[in-house]
C-alpha cells in the first residue's frame, strides 16, 4: 500500500516536493486557513462550554486534511463533506459563522450562499450515508461532459458501513470522477480503528471496488494536498475513481458531549500532539523562509478578529420565526399543511406560549 | 387513443417525459437491456441510450442514494425498485436525505426524484414481493406518496411526479399491472398531485381506497348499486399530502364511510383518513367509520395470500354493518 | 427503593437481567468501554465482560442483523441504536427478517431480540437525533413496540421485552432520560407487554399518550384538575400490539378523547388509536377525537424544535375545543 | 488470487487430489446428490410451466457448489443458504418436496424438521440480507465455545450490497468461524458480473475485510469441496473467516418468470454447457472405475422415483387452513389480534367466499 509523507513530525522535508510547494503565497494561505480553522474550533468549544452553542464536533488536529482538500479542489468541483472538514468548507466560501449557526441548531448554517460552496453538499451527521450521493453527482457530471470531480469525505468508522461500500463498489463500474477521502483519525467515538476493522489499512478497501487506494500522512498538508490533487486530476482526466486514506488523529473528544478519557489513554493523545499538523507545517515554512514571528503575530491578530467577528455575527443572528419550519419543506407548501404553518405562526415567537 | 394496461401506461409516461425533457433519466436493477422485471422500462434503452437508462448494480440503498445525487444536480431521476419488499433498504436514504435536503439547506438544494416500485400482492409472487409500503413513506415529512389505480391515472400522475420539484414515492399496484386496459392519450398532461379523484358520485355511503384495492372497491360499489345503495367512490391516489377536503365533503353528504386498504391494519393510511374523520367529520357521521384492511400479520406466501387480502365480500360485510347501525332512511 | 432516572432504570434492568439470565448479551456502538453515549450500559462491561457486552463496528444494519443471528441461537440480544435517526438502516433487517423468521419457518426459528433506542426530541440534540419512529415499526406485523414514560415502567417493560420470545423495538424517551427520578425496586418483576397503564382516573375526558409526551400530558391533566376537569390519563406504553380495550373502556366513560403524540401527525400512532375509536367507540363520543401532534415537517434543529413539539398549551387548546363542542354538563 | 481446479471441463484430473477423493462410496454419494438435484430442478420447472408451481429459481448448472458445500460441512455446522443452494440443503436433510412447497408459496417449505437442517436457516429471497446473520450466529458459537462453523452463501450480485460488506468487514474483527461462499454464476438477472463490479475477482473483496479470499472452479465438485473444507477447517480451528468465490454459470433463466434471451447470447449459454459440473464429474468417476452405465441406469431410476415421490407428496399436500396465517406470527397470538384470526377462520376455506 503506497504511503506518502513529505514533512515529518518536526517539519523536516524529504522526497521531491510538488510544484505548488514553490508558491510561497499559496503556502502561506494554506497556513492561514489551518490556523483560522483551529481558532474557530477553539471558539466553538468555548461557546459550547459556556452554554452558547449546542453539541459541537471539533476538527482539532485534522486541519491539514480539510486544508489540503480545499486547495486540491477546483471551484467547479463538488465537495461532499463529513462533519469535520471545516477547513475545506471555509476555503470554498462557507462563512465561519455558518459552522456555529449549524451546531447551534439552525438550518441556515447549511444555506451556503457563496460560490463554489453554494453547489457543495452540507455536512452529513448520519455516518457514510452521504458517500453514495457522490455516485449520482458524478454520473450527472459525466452525462453533461463536464470536467468536474467529486470529493466524497468520511471517517474511519464510516468505512464499516454498507453505504460507503456500495459507493466504492459502484464508482469503478462506471469509472466515475470521484475521489473518496477517508480521514482516519484512529477513533470512531470510543472505537479504535483496530477494532473497527480487520483490514490492515483502510486504503485497501479500494481493492474491493477494483480501484486504486493509497495512504497519506494526513497531518502533512503538503503530502495530503499532493496526493489528493493527483487523484483528483486523474479522475478529471477520465482515469476513474480512487480512495485516499489520510492518517491523522482526533485530538479532541468526539464531540463536546463526549469525554474521551473514559476510553482512551491520555498519553496516546499527548503523543499525537507531537504530530500536530500545524506545528510541523509552521516549522517547515519558517525553515523555508516563508514565515516568521512577525507574520505569526499578524496572523494571530487577523485570525482572532475574523473568528471574533464570526462569533459576534452568529450570536447576533436571531432565530428564524417559528413558522420557518415549514418554509423549505417543499418547493411550495402543500395546501394540506397550510393550517399547520398557520397554527405555528399564530402562536407567535418561541417563548410566548410555545 | 390506444387501450393500455397500467404497466404500459407507466412505460408510456416515461417514454413521453424522457422525450420531452432531456434531464429525465431512469435507473434501477435490470431496467435497461431487460426492460425491467415487470417490463415497465421496455424500449427506453433503445430510444434514449445507456447514459440515460442506467442499469445499476444490485444495491437498493445505492439506487436511492444515486437518485439523490442525480437530482441535486438538476436531473430528474426516476428510480425503479424491483419489488416492494426491497424498498426497505431505501428508507434511510429517502427519509434522512431525499426528504430533507431542501429543508436542511433552507432551499439551496432539492431532490426532484421519483422512486417507482410495485406495491401490494395478489399475483402469487415469491416472498417479499407483495408488501404494501405506502404508510411507511407517507408518515415521513418532505415526501409525496402517489398510488395510482388505473392506466390513465398512472400515466398522468407519473408525469406529475417526474415534474414535481420534490421527492415522490410512486407505488404502482402490482395486481393491476395487466388486470385491465383503458384508453390512455399520450397528451403529456399531468394530473394534480394534491387531489383525490371522485370516481363515482353517490349519496348513501363514501367508499375510500387507493391502488389495487380500488378495483375491489369499484366492484363493491357495483354490487351495492344493484341493491339500491349509491356509493360515492373516492380514489386517494395522491396519498401524501392527503386531500381530506374531498373526503370530508363526501362524508358530509353521505354520513357513512368505509375505507379499504391492502396494507396491514394497524398504523395504515386508512387509520389516518379515519382519524381525520373522527376529528373533522364526526358530527356528520351516522355510523362508525369502518376500515377493511389486510390483517396484522406478515404477508402470507401465495397459497394463503387470498386469506389476507381484502376482497369484495369483506368490503360488503363492513358496509352492511354500517347500514345496520345507520339504515338508509 | 432507590430513586432513579429513566436512563438509570434502563441500566438497572440490563444489569438485573444479565445477572439472572446468562443468555442475555448487549451489543451496539460505544456501549462497552464508553458505557453508551447516553450511559445506558454503564458498568455492564466490567460486570459481564467483553464477550457479553459487545462493542460493534459502526454499522446499524449489521447491529440489527447480528442481533437476529444471535437470537436465532437462543441468546437474548439487547441491541442499542445510538440515536433515533439511525434506526432507519435497521428497518430492512427488522421488517424483512426479525419480524418474520418465526412465521416463515412455521415456528421452527425465532428472534427473541430487543432493539433499544432513544426516541424523540426536546434535548437540543444534533441533526437526526430527535426523530420519533414508533409508527414506522408499529405498522409492521410480527413486532412488538414499547415506549415507556417513567423509570419504573422502563425497568419493568425492558425486563419484559428481554424475556419476550419475539422481537421488540424498545423506544426510550430521550427527553425523559434525566428529567425526573422515581423509586425503582430491582425486584426482577416484568410488566405486561399488552396493557395500557391508567395513570389517573377521571370521568370527564380521556387523555392518551406515550413516551416523553406523557410528561406534558400529565401536566395538562394537572392543569385541568385545577379547572375542575377530571381527566383520565392513559399511558399506551405498549404501543403494539395495541390494547384498545382500556382506551375504549375509558372513552365509554368519558365520551371525550384527546391523543398526544410527538411524531409527525400524518400516519402516526395517534391516528391508529383515533381510527379505532371512530370504529368501535363512535357511539360513546360526545365530541371529535382530537390529536395533538408534531407537525408534518422535518424535525427542526434545536433552535426551532420547540415550535414543533407538542406542549401543555397545545394539549389544553385541543381539550378546550372538545369541551366547547361537548360542555361538561 | 489463488484459483483451484482439479477437474477440467472434460473431467481430466490434475494436481494432488484431496483425501476424500479416495472414498469411492462418498464420491458416488456426491454424484447421486448432483443428479437428483438436477432432476428435481427439471421437475420443478415443468411443474411451473404447467401451472402447478409458482415462480421457481432454478439451480441448473450450480449443482457442484451445493453438493460440495453439503459434503464439506459437518452436521453441527450451520448453513445460511441463498436460494439456489438446494443440493446443500438436501444433503442436510431438507426433503425434496420442501423446495416445491416453498416455491408453491407455502411457508411449511421452510419448516425443516430433520437434523441437521433443522438448525439451518431457510433460503433468503432478499439479496445478501442473510449474510450478516452469520455474524450473530458465529458469535453465539464462539460464546459457547462450540466447534462449529457457519457457511454463509450468496451470489455475485449480492456482493454489491452493503449487507454483504458489513458482514465481511466485521467477521475478521472478531475472527469469527464463518466461511463466506459466493456462487459467481456470472449473472444477476440481466446484469453480467463485469458490469456489477469493477473488481477483477469477487474473492478480492475479502481484502476489504482483511481476510483471505480465494477462487475455485465451482463446476469442479472436487475442488470446491476441497477448498470449502479447508476454509471450514481453518475457521473451526480458530483461524478466522475467509471468502470463497466459486466460479460457475447460471444455465437457466434467472427464474421461470425470466427470459434470459432478452439479455444474453445463446452461444454463451451453449459454451457454458460444455463446462457442466455433472458431465465432467461423471467422466472422471468413470475413468476412476467408480461409475459405469449400469450404475447410471440404476441411479436414473432411483432418482426419478425419488423426485416423483417428492412431486406427488407436494401435490398431495393441501394448503394450511387460512387462519394459519396467524399461528406462527408470535409465540402466542396477542389478544389484540385474536378477532382477526377469528374473522379469517369464520370465513372458512379459501374459495368459499374468500
Ligand atoms: C449512521 C450513524 N450511526 C451512528 C452515528 C453516531 N455517531 C456519530 S459520529 C460516530 C463515529 C464516527 O466515526 P468516524 O467515521 O471515524 O468519524 P469521526 O467522528 O472520527 O470523524 C458515531 C457512531 C451517526 N452519526 N450515524
Ligand atoms: C434486495 C433485493 N433486491 C432485488 C431483488 C430481486 N432479485 C432477485 S435475484 C436478483 C439477482 C441476484 O443475483 P445474484 O446475487 O448473482 O444471485 P443469482 O440469482 O445469480 O443466484 C435480484 C436483483 C432481491 N431479491 N432482493
Ligand atoms: Mg474517526
Ligand atoms: Mg449471480
Coordinates of C-alpha atoms in Angstrom, one line a residue, chain B residues 30 33-34 37 39 55-60 82 86 89 126-129 265 295-298 300-304 306-308 311 313-314 318, chain D residues 101-102 104-107 125-126 157 160-161 188-191 196 262-263 314 317 320 322 325-326 329 337 339-340 343-344 347 350-351 353-354:
Chain B
X30 CA -32.4 -4.8 -14.8
X33 CA -31.4 -4.3 -21.6
X34 CA -34.0 -6.4 -19.8
X37 CA -38.7 -7.3 -14.4
X39 CA -41.4 -4.6 -18.4
X55 CA -28.7 -0.5 -15.2
X56 CA -27.4 -0.2 -11.6
X57 CA -25.5 -2.7 -9.5
X58 CA -27.7 -4.7 -7.1
X59 CA -27.9 -2.4 -4.2
X60 CA -31.1 -0.5 -3.3
X82 CA -37.8 -4.1 -8.4
X86 CA -36.8 -4.2 -1.4
X89 CA -33.1 -0.6 2.2
X126 CA -42.4 -15.0 -4.4
X127 CA -41.7 -14.0 -0.8
X128 CA -41.1 -10.2 -0.1
X129 CA -42.7 -9.3 -3.4
X265 CA -54.4 -2.7 9.5
X295 CA -54.5 -8.2 8.7
X296 CA -51.8 -7.5 11.2
X297 CA -49.8 -10.5 10.1
X298 CA -46.8 -11.0 7.7
X300 CA -48.6 -14.7 3.5
X301 CA -46.9 -16.6 0.7
X302 CA -49.0 -17.4 -2.4
X303 CA -51.1 -20.2 -1.2
X304 CA -52.7 -18.2 1.6
X306 CA -56.1 -14.6 -0.5
X307 CA -56.8 -15.2 3.2
X308 CA -55.1 -11.9 3.8
X311 CA -62.0 -8.5 -1.3
X313 CA -67.1 -9.7 0.2
X314 CA -65.1 -8.2 3.1
X318 CA -68.3 -3.8 6.6
Chain D
X101 CA -43.7 -26.4 -1.3
X102 CA -41.7 -23.3 -0.8
X104 CA -45.6 -23.0 -4.4
X105 CA -45.9 -20.3 -1.8
X106 CA -46.2 -22.4 1.4
X107 CA -44.3 -21.4 4.5
X125 CA -35.0 -14.1 -1.2
X126 CA -33.9 -10.6 -0.3
X157 CA -24.9 -9.8 -7.4
X160 CA -22.6 -5.3 -4.4
X161 CA -24.8 -4.9 -1.4
X188 CA -27.6 -11.2 -11.5
X189 CA -30.8 -11.4 -13.5
X190 CA -29.7 -9.4 -16.6
X191 CA -26.6 -7.9 -15.1
X196 CA -21.8 -5.4 -11.4
X262 CA -33.6 -10.8 -23.8
X263 CA -30.2 -10.0 -22.4
X314 CA -46.1 -31.9 -2.7
X317 CA -50.4 -31.7 0.4
X320 CA -53.0 -25.0 5.5
X322 CA -56.5 -19.8 6.2
X325 CA -51.5 -17.1 8.7
X326 CA -51.7 -16.0 12.3
X329 CA -46.6 -14.9 13.9
X337 CA -55.2 -9.9 17.1
X339 CA -60.5 -11.2 16.4
X340 CA -58.5 -11.1 13.1
X343 CA -62.6 -13.4 11.2
X344 CA -60.4 -15.4 8.8
X347 CA -64.9 -17.3 6.5
X350 CA -60.2 -20.3 0.6
X351 CA -62.6 -20.3 -2.3
X353 CA -66.3 -16.6 0.0
X354 CA -62.7 -15.6 0.3

